[in-house]
mmCIF file of C-alpha atoms in Angstrom:
data_model
loop_
_atom_site.group_PDB
_atom_site.id
_atom_site.type_symbol
_atom_site.label_atom_id
_atom_site.label_comp_id
_atom_site.label_asym_id
_atom_site.label_seq_id
_atom_site.Cartn_x
_atom_site.Cartn_y
_atom_site.Cartn_z
ATOM 1 C CA MET A 1 -263.659 60.242 -226.010
ATOM 2 C CA LYS A 2 -264.614 63.476 -223.915
ATOM 3 C CA SER A 3 -262.387 65.106 -221.477
ATOM 4 C CA SER A 4 -262.449 67.983 -218.810
ATOM 5 C CA SER A 5 -258.367 66.986 -215.435
ATOM 6 C CA GLY A 6 -254.570 67.889 -210.185
ATOM 7 C CA SER A 7 -251.407 66.107 -208.772
ATOM 8 C CA LYS A 8 -249.773 62.866 -209.010
ATOM 9 C CA CYS A 9 -250.776 59.994 -206.532
ATOM 10 C CA SER A 10 -249.187 56.631 -206.438
ATOM 11 C CA HIS A 11 -250.093 53.728 -203.888
ATOM 12 C CA ARG A 12 -247.543 51.137 -202.446
ATOM 13 C CA GLN A 13 -248.390 48.240 -199.947
ATOM 14 C CA ASN A 14 -246.614 48.256 -196.998
ATOM 15 C CA GLY A 15 -248.026 45.294 -195.110
ATOM 16 C CA SER A 16 -251.838 45.446 -195.084
ATOM 17 C CA LYS A 17 -251.854 49.488 -195.149
ATOM 18 C CA THR A 18 -251.633 51.407 -198.500
ATOM 19 C CA LEU A 19 -249.856 54.551 -198.426
ATOM 20 C CA THR A 20 -250.498 57.470 -200.583
ATOM 21 C CA ALA A 21 -247.252 59.262 -202.025
ATOM 22 C CA GLY A 22 -248.062 62.139 -199.752
ATOM 23 C CA GLU A 23 -247.924 59.844 -196.843
ATOM 24 C CA GLN A 24 -244.591 58.206 -198.260
ATOM 25 C CA ASN A 25 -242.974 61.752 -198.477
ATOM 26 C CA SER A 26 -244.403 62.810 -195.268
ATOM 27 C CA ARG A 27 -242.526 60.079 -193.430
ATOM 28 C CA ALA A 28 -239.366 60.644 -195.344
ATOM 29 C CA SER A 29 -239.682 64.507 -194.433
ATOM 30 C CA ARG A 30 -240.073 63.787 -190.765
ATOM 31 C CA ARG A 31 -237.384 61.591 -190.897
ATOM 32 C CA GLY A 32 -235.180 64.365 -192.366
ATOM 33 C CA LEU A 33 -236.914 66.882 -189.881
ATOM 34 C CA ARG A 34 -235.873 64.542 -186.732
ATOM 35 C CA ARG A 35 -232.515 64.741 -188.013
ATOM 36 C CA SER A 36 -232.475 68.628 -188.976
ATOM 37 C CA GLY A 37 -234.740 69.626 -185.775
ATOM 38 C CA GLY A 38 -236.590 71.683 -188.280
ATOM 39 C CA LEU A 39 -240.487 71.597 -188.503
ATOM 40 C CA SER A 40 -242.654 71.993 -191.406
ATOM 41 C CA LYS A 41 -246.251 71.601 -192.702
ATOM 42 C CA VAL A 42 -247.112 68.237 -194.364
ATOM 43 C CA ARG A 43 -249.479 67.980 -197.460
ATOM 44 C CA SER A 44 -251.256 64.792 -197.866
ATOM 45 C CA SER A 45 -251.759 63.734 -201.289
ATOM 46 C CA PRO A 46 -255.471 63.205 -202.419
ATOM 47 C CA THR A 47 -257.336 59.731 -202.407
ATOM 48 C CA LEU A 48 -258.522 58.311 -205.661
ATOM 49 C CA SER A 49 -261.273 55.601 -205.762
ATOM 50 C CA SER A 50 -263.450 54.260 -208.160
ATOM 51 C CA ARG A 51 -267.147 52.802 -208.174
ATOM 52 C CA PRO A 52 -270.205 52.003 -210.420
ATOM 53 C CA ALA A 53 -271.854 55.015 -211.901
ATOM 54 C CA THR A 54 -275.059 55.976 -210.721
ATOM 55 C CA ALA A 55 -277.779 57.380 -213.045
ATOM 56 C CA ALA A 56 -276.704 60.953 -211.092
ATOM 57 C CA ASP A 57 -273.413 60.411 -212.128
ATOM 58 C CA ILE A 58 -274.442 60.103 -215.660
ATOM 59 C CA GLN A 59 -276.470 63.303 -215.676
ATOM 60 C CA GLN A 60 -273.525 65.168 -214.262
ATOM 61 C CA PHE A 61 -271.253 64.265 -217.128
ATOM 62 C CA TYR A 62 -273.956 63.839 -219.780
ATOM 63 C CA PRO A 63 -276.874 66.141 -218.945
ATOM 64 C CA GLY A 64 -280.040 65.123 -220.737
ATOM 65 C CA MET A 65 -278.337 61.836 -221.918
ATOM 66 C CA THR A 66 -280.948 58.962 -221.814
ATOM 67 C CA ALA A 67 -280.007 55.467 -222.518
ATOM 68 C CA SER A 68 -278.750 52.183 -220.788
ATOM 69 C CA PHE A 69 -275.315 52.653 -219.528
ATOM 70 C CA ARG A 70 -272.820 50.225 -217.860
ATOM 71 C CA ALA A 71 -270.223 52.675 -216.305
ATOM 72 C CA TRP A 72 -267.521 53.479 -213.642
ATOM 73 C CA VAL A 73 -266.571 56.613 -211.762
ATOM 74 C CA ALA A 74 -263.137 57.741 -210.757
ATOM 75 C CA GLU A 75 -263.117 59.922 -207.639
ATOM 76 C CA ILE A 76 -260.648 62.145 -206.003
ATOM 77 C CA ASP A 77 -261.275 62.698 -202.373
ATOM 78 C CA GLY A 78 -264.786 61.550 -202.875
ATOM 79 C CA LYS A 79 -265.892 63.798 -205.634
ATOM 80 C CA PRO A 80 -266.636 62.342 -209.034
ATOM 81 C CA GLU A 81 -263.779 63.377 -211.545
ATOM 82 C CA GLY A 82 -264.064 61.062 -214.295
ATOM 83 C CA ILE A 83 -266.451 58.271 -215.946
ATOM 84 C CA ILE A 84 -265.804 55.723 -218.392
ATOM 85 C CA GLY A 85 -268.159 52.974 -219.709
ATOM 86 C CA ILE A 86 -270.473 52.124 -222.482
ATOM 87 C CA ALA A 87 -274.037 53.532 -223.620
ATOM 88 C CA LEU A 88 -276.326 51.132 -225.275
ATOM 89 C CA LEU A 89 -277.944 53.298 -228.199
ATOM 90 C CA HIS A 90 -279.864 50.662 -230.241
ATOM 91 C CA PRO A 91 -278.565 49.326 -232.731
ATOM 92 C CA VAL A 92 -275.109 50.304 -231.608
ATOM 93 C CA ALA A 93 -273.303 50.699 -228.326
ATOM 94 C CA CYS A 94 -270.931 53.793 -227.941
ATOM 95 C CA MET A 95 -267.857 53.530 -225.624
ATOM 96 C CA PHE A 96 -267.639 57.056 -223.594
ATOM 97 C CA SER A 97 -265.206 58.730 -221.086
ATOM 98 C CA ALA A 98 -265.080 62.041 -219.466
ATOM 99 C CA ILE A 99 -262.381 63.481 -217.242
ATOM 100 C CA SER A 100 -261.883 66.670 -215.162
ATOM 101 C CA GLU A 101 -258.691 68.563 -215.395
ATOM 102 C CA VAL A 102 -258.287 67.305 -211.774
ATOM 103 C CA LEU A 103 -257.980 63.816 -212.766
ATOM 104 C CA ARG A 104 -255.915 64.307 -215.887
ATOM 105 C CA PRO A 105 -252.304 63.702 -214.071
ATOM 106 C CA PHE A 106 -253.680 60.354 -212.577
ATOM 107 C CA LEU A 107 -254.488 58.781 -215.913
ATOM 108 C CA ARG A 108 -251.601 56.239 -215.487
ATOM 109 C CA HIS A 109 -252.633 55.292 -211.783
ATOM 110 C CA PRO A 110 -253.690 51.673 -211.182
ATOM 111 C CA THR A 111 -257.125 52.819 -210.082
ATOM 112 C CA VAL A 112 -257.735 54.623 -213.474
ATOM 113 C CA LEU A 113 -256.074 51.769 -215.387
ATOM 114 C CA ARG A 114 -258.217 49.231 -213.742
ATOM 115 C CA LEU A 115 -261.457 51.293 -214.875
ATOM 116 C CA ILE A 116 -260.199 51.414 -218.453
ATOM 117 C CA LYS A 117 -260.069 47.416 -218.322
ATOM 118 C CA LYS A 118 -263.532 47.173 -216.852
ATOM 119 C CA ALA A 119 -264.608 49.428 -219.683
ATOM 120 C CA GLN A 120 -262.857 47.371 -222.332
ATOM 121 C CA ALA A 121 -264.369 44.281 -220.963
ATOM 122 C CA ALA A 122 -267.450 45.723 -221.026
ATOM 123 C CA VAL A 123 -267.028 46.490 -224.696
ATOM 124 C CA GLY A 124 -265.766 42.920 -225.489
ATOM 125 C CA ALA A 125 -268.830 41.323 -224.022
ATOM 126 C CA CYS A 126 -271.203 43.622 -225.746
ATOM 127 C CA ARG A 127 -273.287 41.877 -228.696
ATOM 128 C CA ALA A 128 -273.930 45.176 -230.459
ATOM 129 C CA PRO A 129 -271.185 46.986 -232.564
ATOM 130 C CA VAL A 130 -269.491 49.465 -230.444
ATOM 131 C CA MET A 131 -268.421 52.770 -231.786
ATOM 132 C CA ALA A 132 -266.430 55.925 -229.971
ATOM 133 C CA ALA A 133 -266.345 59.226 -231.163
ATOM 134 C CA VAL A 134 -262.954 61.159 -230.609
ATOM 135 C CA GLU A 135 -263.191 64.845 -229.421
ATOM 136 C CA PRO A 136 -261.148 66.922 -231.417
ATOM 137 C CA ASP A 137 -259.313 68.599 -228.433
ATOM 138 C CA GLU A 138 -258.157 65.150 -227.184
ATOM 139 C CA PRO A 139 -255.195 64.346 -229.342
ATOM 140 C CA GLU A 140 -254.174 61.281 -227.341
ATOM 141 C CA SER A 141 -257.808 59.557 -227.920
ATOM 142 C CA PRO A 142 -257.155 57.771 -231.361
ATOM 143 C CA LYS A 143 -253.693 56.066 -229.876
ATOM 144 C CA ILE A 144 -255.796 55.078 -226.583
ATOM 145 C CA LEU A 145 -258.807 53.544 -228.782
ATOM 146 C CA SER A 146 -256.234 51.653 -230.890
ATOM 147 C CA ARG A 147 -254.748 50.305 -227.863
ATOM 148 C CA LEU A 148 -258.038 48.974 -226.700
ATOM 149 C CA GLY A 149 -259.166 47.291 -230.027
ATOM 150 C CA PHE A 150 -260.763 50.295 -231.959
ATOM 151 C CA ARG A 151 -259.994 51.227 -235.658
ATOM 152 C CA PRO A 152 -260.814 54.330 -237.452
ATOM 153 C CA ALA A 153 -264.061 54.039 -239.110
ATOM 154 C CA GLY A 154 -264.539 57.648 -240.839
ATOM 155 C CA TRP A 155 -266.092 61.128 -239.692
ATOM 156 C CA LEU A 156 -269.491 61.768 -238.551
ATOM 157 C CA GLU A 157 -270.701 65.661 -237.844
ATOM 158 C CA GLY A 158 -266.868 66.896 -236.996
ATOM 159 C CA TYR A 159 -265.941 63.830 -234.975
ATOM 160 C CA GLU A 160 -263.552 61.127 -235.875
ATOM 161 C CA MET A 161 -265.427 57.651 -235.417
ATOM 162 C CA TYR A 162 -263.654 54.273 -234.220
ATOM 163 C CA VAL A 163 -265.535 50.847 -234.205
ATOM 164 C CA PHE A 164 -264.522 48.095 -231.784
ATOM 165 C CA ASP A 165 -262.674 45.228 -233.963
ATOM 166 C CA PRO A 166 -262.511 42.002 -231.881
ATOM 167 C CA GLY A 167 -259.755 40.837 -233.923
ATOM 168 C CA VAL A 168 -257.503 43.815 -232.872
ATOM 169 C CA ALA A 169 -258.173 43.620 -229.068
#
């Protein structure tokens, strides 16, 4: 799993409006300011969203890559900061992901977790064997891949390879 990662953001439902962590803190700060009579600047939290990946997104994260993809993008304030999905490289498929340092603190955010679930469902529905290569600088990848139903399959050109095992998922 490839990588490249800002600040935490959590959401809660308040009736029909979703409040970001910054908005929740802003309300608390304003309540405190009203009591104390002071003023301060309030910084809002980034907005995290997701969408299906386009060919341009694939080229942004993986320049020159040509394959059939099924992928999704995580955006922060409308800018793509991560991608996850599968690439169909006959006769096998390859699960992949890439994240920026801006996205790294949000990896446990519900939006990102939903994207991981979508990718996991795509892997499970794939008829071809699905592989994943672990980047040497991503120590968390083996644990994540194991949770997603992958098992170690050996080494290839300096990368530890994993194969999806439907019996594990």
